[in-house]
Tab-separated table of C-alpha atoms in Angstrom:
chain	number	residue	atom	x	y	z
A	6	UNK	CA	-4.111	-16.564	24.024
A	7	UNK	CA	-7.125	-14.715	24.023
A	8	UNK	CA	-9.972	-14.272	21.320
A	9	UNK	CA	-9.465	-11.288	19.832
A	10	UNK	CA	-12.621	-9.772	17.667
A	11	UNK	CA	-11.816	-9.140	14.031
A	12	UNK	CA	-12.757	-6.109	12.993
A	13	UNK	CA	-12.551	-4.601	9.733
A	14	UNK	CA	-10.540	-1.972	7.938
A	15	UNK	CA	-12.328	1.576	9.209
A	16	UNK	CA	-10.676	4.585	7.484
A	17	UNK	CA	-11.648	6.763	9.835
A	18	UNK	CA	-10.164	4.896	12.766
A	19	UNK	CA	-7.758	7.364	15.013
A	20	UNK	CA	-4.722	5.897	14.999
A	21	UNK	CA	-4.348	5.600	11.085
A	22	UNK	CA	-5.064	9.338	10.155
A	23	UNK	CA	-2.258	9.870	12.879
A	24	UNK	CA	-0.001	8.312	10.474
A	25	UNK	CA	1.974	10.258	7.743
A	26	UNK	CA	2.878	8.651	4.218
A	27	UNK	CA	4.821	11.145	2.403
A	28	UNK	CA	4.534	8.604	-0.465
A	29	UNK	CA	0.892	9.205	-0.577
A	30	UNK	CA	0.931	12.097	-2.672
A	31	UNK	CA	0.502	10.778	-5.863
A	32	UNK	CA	1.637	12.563	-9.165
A	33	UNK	CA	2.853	13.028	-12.732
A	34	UNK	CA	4.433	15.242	-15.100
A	35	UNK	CA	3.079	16.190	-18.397
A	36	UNK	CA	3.815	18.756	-21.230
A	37	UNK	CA	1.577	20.105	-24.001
A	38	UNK	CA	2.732	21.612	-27.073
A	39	UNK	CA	0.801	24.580	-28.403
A	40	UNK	CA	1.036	27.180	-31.284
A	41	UNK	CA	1.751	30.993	-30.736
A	42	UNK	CA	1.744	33.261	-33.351
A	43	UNK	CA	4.398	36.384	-33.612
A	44	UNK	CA	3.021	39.378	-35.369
A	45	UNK	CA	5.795	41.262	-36.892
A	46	UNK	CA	5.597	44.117	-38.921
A	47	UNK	CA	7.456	44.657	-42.532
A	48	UNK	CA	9.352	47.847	-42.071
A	49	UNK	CA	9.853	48.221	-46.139
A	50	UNK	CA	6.083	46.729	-46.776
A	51	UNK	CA	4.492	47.885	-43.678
A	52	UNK	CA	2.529	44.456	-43.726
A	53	UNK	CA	1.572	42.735	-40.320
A	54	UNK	CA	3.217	39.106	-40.824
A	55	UNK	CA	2.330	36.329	-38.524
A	56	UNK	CA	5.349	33.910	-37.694
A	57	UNK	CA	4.020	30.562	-36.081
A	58	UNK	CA	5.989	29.567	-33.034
A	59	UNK	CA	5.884	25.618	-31.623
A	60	UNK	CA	6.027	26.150	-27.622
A	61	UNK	CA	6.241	23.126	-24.867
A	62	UNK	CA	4.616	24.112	-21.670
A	63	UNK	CA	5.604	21.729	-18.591
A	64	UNK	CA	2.913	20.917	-15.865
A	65	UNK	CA	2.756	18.711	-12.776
A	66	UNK	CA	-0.187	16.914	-11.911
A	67	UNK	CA	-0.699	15.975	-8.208
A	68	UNK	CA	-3.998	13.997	-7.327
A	69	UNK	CA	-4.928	15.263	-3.631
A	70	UNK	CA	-5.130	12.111	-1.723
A	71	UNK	CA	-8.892	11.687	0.009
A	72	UNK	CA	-9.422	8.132	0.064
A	73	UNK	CA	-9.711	8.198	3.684
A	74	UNK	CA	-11.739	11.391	3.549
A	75	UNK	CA	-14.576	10.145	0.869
A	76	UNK	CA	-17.904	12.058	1.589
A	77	UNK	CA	-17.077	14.115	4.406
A	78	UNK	CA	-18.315	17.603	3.959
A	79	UNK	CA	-16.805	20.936	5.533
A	80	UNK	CA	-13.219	19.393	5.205
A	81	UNK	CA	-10.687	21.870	4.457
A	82	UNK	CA	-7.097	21.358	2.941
A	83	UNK	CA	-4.584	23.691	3.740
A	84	UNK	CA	-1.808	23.633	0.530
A	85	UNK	CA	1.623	24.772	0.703
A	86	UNK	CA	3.610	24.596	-2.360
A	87	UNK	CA	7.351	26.085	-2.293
A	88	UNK	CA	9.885	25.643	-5.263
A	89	UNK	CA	13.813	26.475	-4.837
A	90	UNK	CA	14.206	29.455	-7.000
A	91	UNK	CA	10.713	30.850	-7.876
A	92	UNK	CA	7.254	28.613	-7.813
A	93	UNK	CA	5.463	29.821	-4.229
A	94	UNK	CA	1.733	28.922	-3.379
A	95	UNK	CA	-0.328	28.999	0.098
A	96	UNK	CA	-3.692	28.865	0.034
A	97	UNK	CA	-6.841	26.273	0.966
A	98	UNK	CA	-9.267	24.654	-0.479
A	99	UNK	CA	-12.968	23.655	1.198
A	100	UNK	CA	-14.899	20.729	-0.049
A	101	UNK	CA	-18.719	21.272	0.268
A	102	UNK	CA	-19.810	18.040	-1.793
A	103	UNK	CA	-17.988	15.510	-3.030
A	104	UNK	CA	-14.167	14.754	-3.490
A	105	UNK	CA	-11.358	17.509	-4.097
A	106	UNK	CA	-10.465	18.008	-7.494
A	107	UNK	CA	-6.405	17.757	-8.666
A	108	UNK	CA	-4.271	19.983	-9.269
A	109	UNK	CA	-2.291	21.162	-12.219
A	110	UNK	CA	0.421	23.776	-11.704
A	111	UNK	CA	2.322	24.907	-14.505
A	112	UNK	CA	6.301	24.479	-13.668
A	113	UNK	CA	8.995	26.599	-14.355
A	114	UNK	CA	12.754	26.749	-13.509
A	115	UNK	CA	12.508	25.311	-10.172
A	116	UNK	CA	14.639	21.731	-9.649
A	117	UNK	CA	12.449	20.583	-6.714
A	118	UNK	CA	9.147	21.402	-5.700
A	119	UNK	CA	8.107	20.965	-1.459
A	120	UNK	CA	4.252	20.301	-1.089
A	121	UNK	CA	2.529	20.156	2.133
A	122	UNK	CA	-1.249	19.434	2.630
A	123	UNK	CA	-3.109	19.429	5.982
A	124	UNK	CA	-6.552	18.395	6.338
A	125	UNK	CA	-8.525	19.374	8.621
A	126	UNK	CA	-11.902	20.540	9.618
A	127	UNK	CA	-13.084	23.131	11.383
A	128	UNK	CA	-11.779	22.387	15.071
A	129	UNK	CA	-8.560	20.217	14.200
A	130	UNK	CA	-6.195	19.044	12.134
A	131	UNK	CA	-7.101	15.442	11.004
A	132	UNK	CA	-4.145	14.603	8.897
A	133	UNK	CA	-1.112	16.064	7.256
A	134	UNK	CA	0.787	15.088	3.824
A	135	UNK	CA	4.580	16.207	2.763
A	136	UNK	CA	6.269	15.768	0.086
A	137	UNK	CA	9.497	17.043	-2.237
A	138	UNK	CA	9.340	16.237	-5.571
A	139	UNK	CA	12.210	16.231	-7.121
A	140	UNK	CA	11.607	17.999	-11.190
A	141	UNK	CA	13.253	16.105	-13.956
A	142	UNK	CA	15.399	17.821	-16.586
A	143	UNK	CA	12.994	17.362	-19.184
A	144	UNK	CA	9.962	19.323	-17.305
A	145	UNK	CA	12.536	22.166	-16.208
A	146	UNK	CA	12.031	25.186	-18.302
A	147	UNK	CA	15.569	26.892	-19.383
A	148	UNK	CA	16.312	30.172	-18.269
A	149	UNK	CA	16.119	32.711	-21.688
Protein backbone atom coordinates (compact mmCIF):
# COMPACT_ATOMS: atom_id res chain seq x y z
CA UNK A 1 0.00 0.00 0.00
CA UNK A 2 1.20 3.25 -0.73
CA UNK A 3 2.16 6.30 1.58
CA UNK A 4 -0.42 8.47 1.48
CA UNK A 5 0.34 12.28 2.83
CA UNK A 6 -1.85 13.35 5.71
CA UNK A 7 -3.22 16.36 5.26
CA UNK A 8 -5.34 18.30 7.43
CA UNK A 9 -8.95 19.33 7.70
CA UNK A 10 -9.21 22.50 5.00
CA UNK A 11 -12.75 24.00 5.05
CA UNK A 12 -12.47 25.35 2.00
CA UNK A 13 -11.52 22.16 0.22
CA UNK A 14 -13.97 21.51 -3.02
CA UNK A 15 -15.41 18.51 -2.46
CA UNK A 16 -16.85 19.33 1.12
CA UNK A 17 -18.76 22.63 0.24
CA UNK A 18 -20.24 20.25 -2.54
CA UNK A 19 -21.85 18.49 0.21
CA UNK A 20 -25.36 19.38 1.63
CA UNK A 21 -26.31 18.83 5.46
CA UNK A 22 -29.80 19.82 5.81
CA UNK A 23 -29.11 19.22 9.54
CA UNK A 24 -26.76 22.07 9.52
CA UNK A 25 -29.15 24.68 10.02
CA UNK A 26 -29.16 25.11 13.48
CA UNK A 27 -32.14 26.63 15.52
CA UNK A 28 -34.52 27.30 18.40
CA UNK A 29 -37.77 28.51 19.39
CA UNK A 30 -38.41 31.12 21.92
CA UNK A 31 -41.38 33.28 23.20
CA UNK A 32 -41.41 36.57 25.12
CA UNK A 33 -44.17 37.82 27.08
CA UNK A 34 -44.87 41.54 26.96
CA UNK A 35 -47.51 44.07 28.28
CA UNK A 36 -50.03 46.00 25.99
CA UNK A 37 -52.21 48.38 27.25
CA UNK A 38 -56.06 48.82 25.91
CA UNK A 39 -57.33 52.33 26.13
CA UNK A 40 -61.00 52.26 26.47
CA UNK A 41 -63.17 54.98 26.95
CA UNK A 42 -66.09 55.28 29.80
CA UNK A 43 -69.17 56.03 27.83
CA UNK A 44 -71.13 57.27 31.23
CA UNK A 45 -67.68 58.96 32.65
CA UNK A 46 -66.10 59.80 29.44
CA UNK A 47 -62.69 58.79 31.17
CA UNK A 48 -59.84 57.16 29.00
CA UNK A 49 -59.17 53.78 31.07
CA UNK A 50 -56.14 51.74 30.36
CA UNK A 51 -56.74 47.84 30.63
CA UNK A 52 -53.29 45.94 30.82
CA UNK A 53 -53.17 42.97 28.50
CA UNK A 54 -50.36 39.92 29.10
CA UNK A 55 -49.42 38.89 25.31
CA UNK A 56 -46.92 35.81 24.27
CA UNK A 57 -45.19 36.52 21.06
CA UNK A 58 -43.52 33.25 19.40
CA UNK A 59 -40.13 33.60 17.49
CA UNK A 60 -37.71 31.22 15.79
CA UNK A 61 -34.19 31.67 16.00
CA UNK A 62 -32.02 30.18 13.18
CA UNK A 63 -28.12 30.74 13.47
CA UNK A 64 -26.90 31.01 9.65
CA UNK A 65 -24.30 28.40 9.44
CA UNK A 66 -20.66 30.04 8.28
CA UNK A 67 -18.22 27.97 9.91
CA UNK A 68 -16.82 27.03 6.69
CA UNK A 69 -17.17 30.58 5.41
CA UNK A 70 -15.24 32.48 8.48
CA UNK A 71 -13.60 35.74 7.10
CA UNK A 72 -14.44 35.67 3.62
CA UNK A 73 -15.65 39.00 2.44
CA UNK A 74 -18.15 39.74 -0.57
CA UNK A 75 -20.07 36.43 0.28
CA UNK A 76 -23.63 36.67 -0.32
CA UNK A 77 -26.53 34.44 1.10
CA UNK A 78 -29.48 34.10 -0.80
CA UNK A 79 -32.61 33.26 1.94
CA UNK A 80 -35.76 31.70 1.11
CA UNK A 81 -38.19 31.26 3.81
CA UNK A 82 -41.81 29.77 2.89
CA UNK A 83 -44.46 28.75 5.61
CA UNK A 84 -47.73 26.58 4.68
CA UNK A 85 -50.46 29.03 5.19
CA UNK A 86 -48.94 32.57 5.46
CA UNK A 87 -45.05 33.33 6.60
CA UNK A 88 -43.19 34.17 2.95
CA UNK A 89 -39.60 35.76 2.78
CA UNK A 90 -36.92 36.05 -0.24
CA UNK A 91 -34.35 38.20 0.03
CA UNK A 92 -30.20 38.23 0.55
CA UNK A 93 -27.95 39.21 2.68
CA UNK A 94 -24.04 40.44 1.83
CA UNK A 95 -21.35 40.15 4.38
CA UNK A 96 -18.69 42.94 4.01
CA UNK A 97 -16.73 42.14 7.39
CA UNK A 98 -17.06 39.63 9.58
CA UNK A 99 -19.65 36.74 10.17
CA UNK A 100 -23.53 36.94 9.30
CA UNK A 101 -25.63 37.78 12.03
CA UNK A 102 -28.92 35.30 13.01
CA UNK A 103 -31.99 35.59 12.41
CA UNK A 104 -35.14 36.03 14.38
CA UNK A 105 -38.49 35.84 12.59
CA UNK A 106 -41.50 36.25 14.46
CA UNK A 107 -43.95 33.06 13.74
CA UNK A 108 -47.41 32.93 13.24
CA UNK A 109 -50.02 30.27 12.26
CA UNK A 110 -47.89 28.38 9.99
CA UNK A 111 -47.27 24.38 11.11
CA UNK A 112 -43.98 24.11 9.14
CA UNK A 113 -41.63 26.52 8.01
CA UNK A 114 -39.17 25.54 4.51
CA UNK A 115 -35.79 27.52 4.66
CA UNK A 116 -33.32 27.52 1.95
CA UNK A 117 -29.92 29.37 2.02
CA UNK A 118 -27.39 29.51 -0.86
CA UNK A 119 -24.10 30.98 -0.55
CA UNK A 120 -22.41 32.21 -2.93
CA UNK A 121 -20.22 34.91 -4.21
CA UNK A 122 -20.21 36.87 -6.92
CA UNK A 123 -19.52 34.31 -9.89
CA UNK A 124 -20.98 31.00 -8.25
CA UNK A 125 -22.78 29.31 -5.99
CA UNK A 126 -20.43 27.83 -3.27
CA UNK A 127 -22.88 25.99 -1.15
CA UNK A 128 -26.53 25.50 -0.51
CA UNK A 129 -28.56 24.70 2.90
CA UNK A 130 -32.39 23.29 3.15
CA UNK A 131 -34.31 22.74 5.64
CA UNK A 132 -38.24 22.22 6.96
CA UNK A 133 -38.79 22.85 10.29
CA UNK A 134 -41.46 21.45 11.54
CA UNK A 135 -43.39 24.36 14.34
CA UNK A 136 -44.47 22.89 17.59
CA UNK A 137 -47.95 23.48 19.02
CA UNK A 138 -46.76 25.60 21.64
CA UNK A 139 -44.98 28.33 19.20
CA UNK A 140 -48.16 28.19 16.79
CA UNK A 141 -50.21 31.24 17.26
CA UNK A 142 -54.20 30.41 17.26
CA UNK A 143 -56.25 31.77 14.72
CA UNK A 144 -58.71 34.72 16.57
Amino acid sequence: MENLPIKAYDPNSVWLNNISHDSRIDYFFTQRKIIEYDEKLDEKTLERKKKKKSVTINFLAINLPNNQFKNISNLIVDIEIWGESKYHYTGSLTNKIGDFPSLLLKLDNDKELFIKLIYRDKEKMLKSFIKFIPILKRYQSIPE
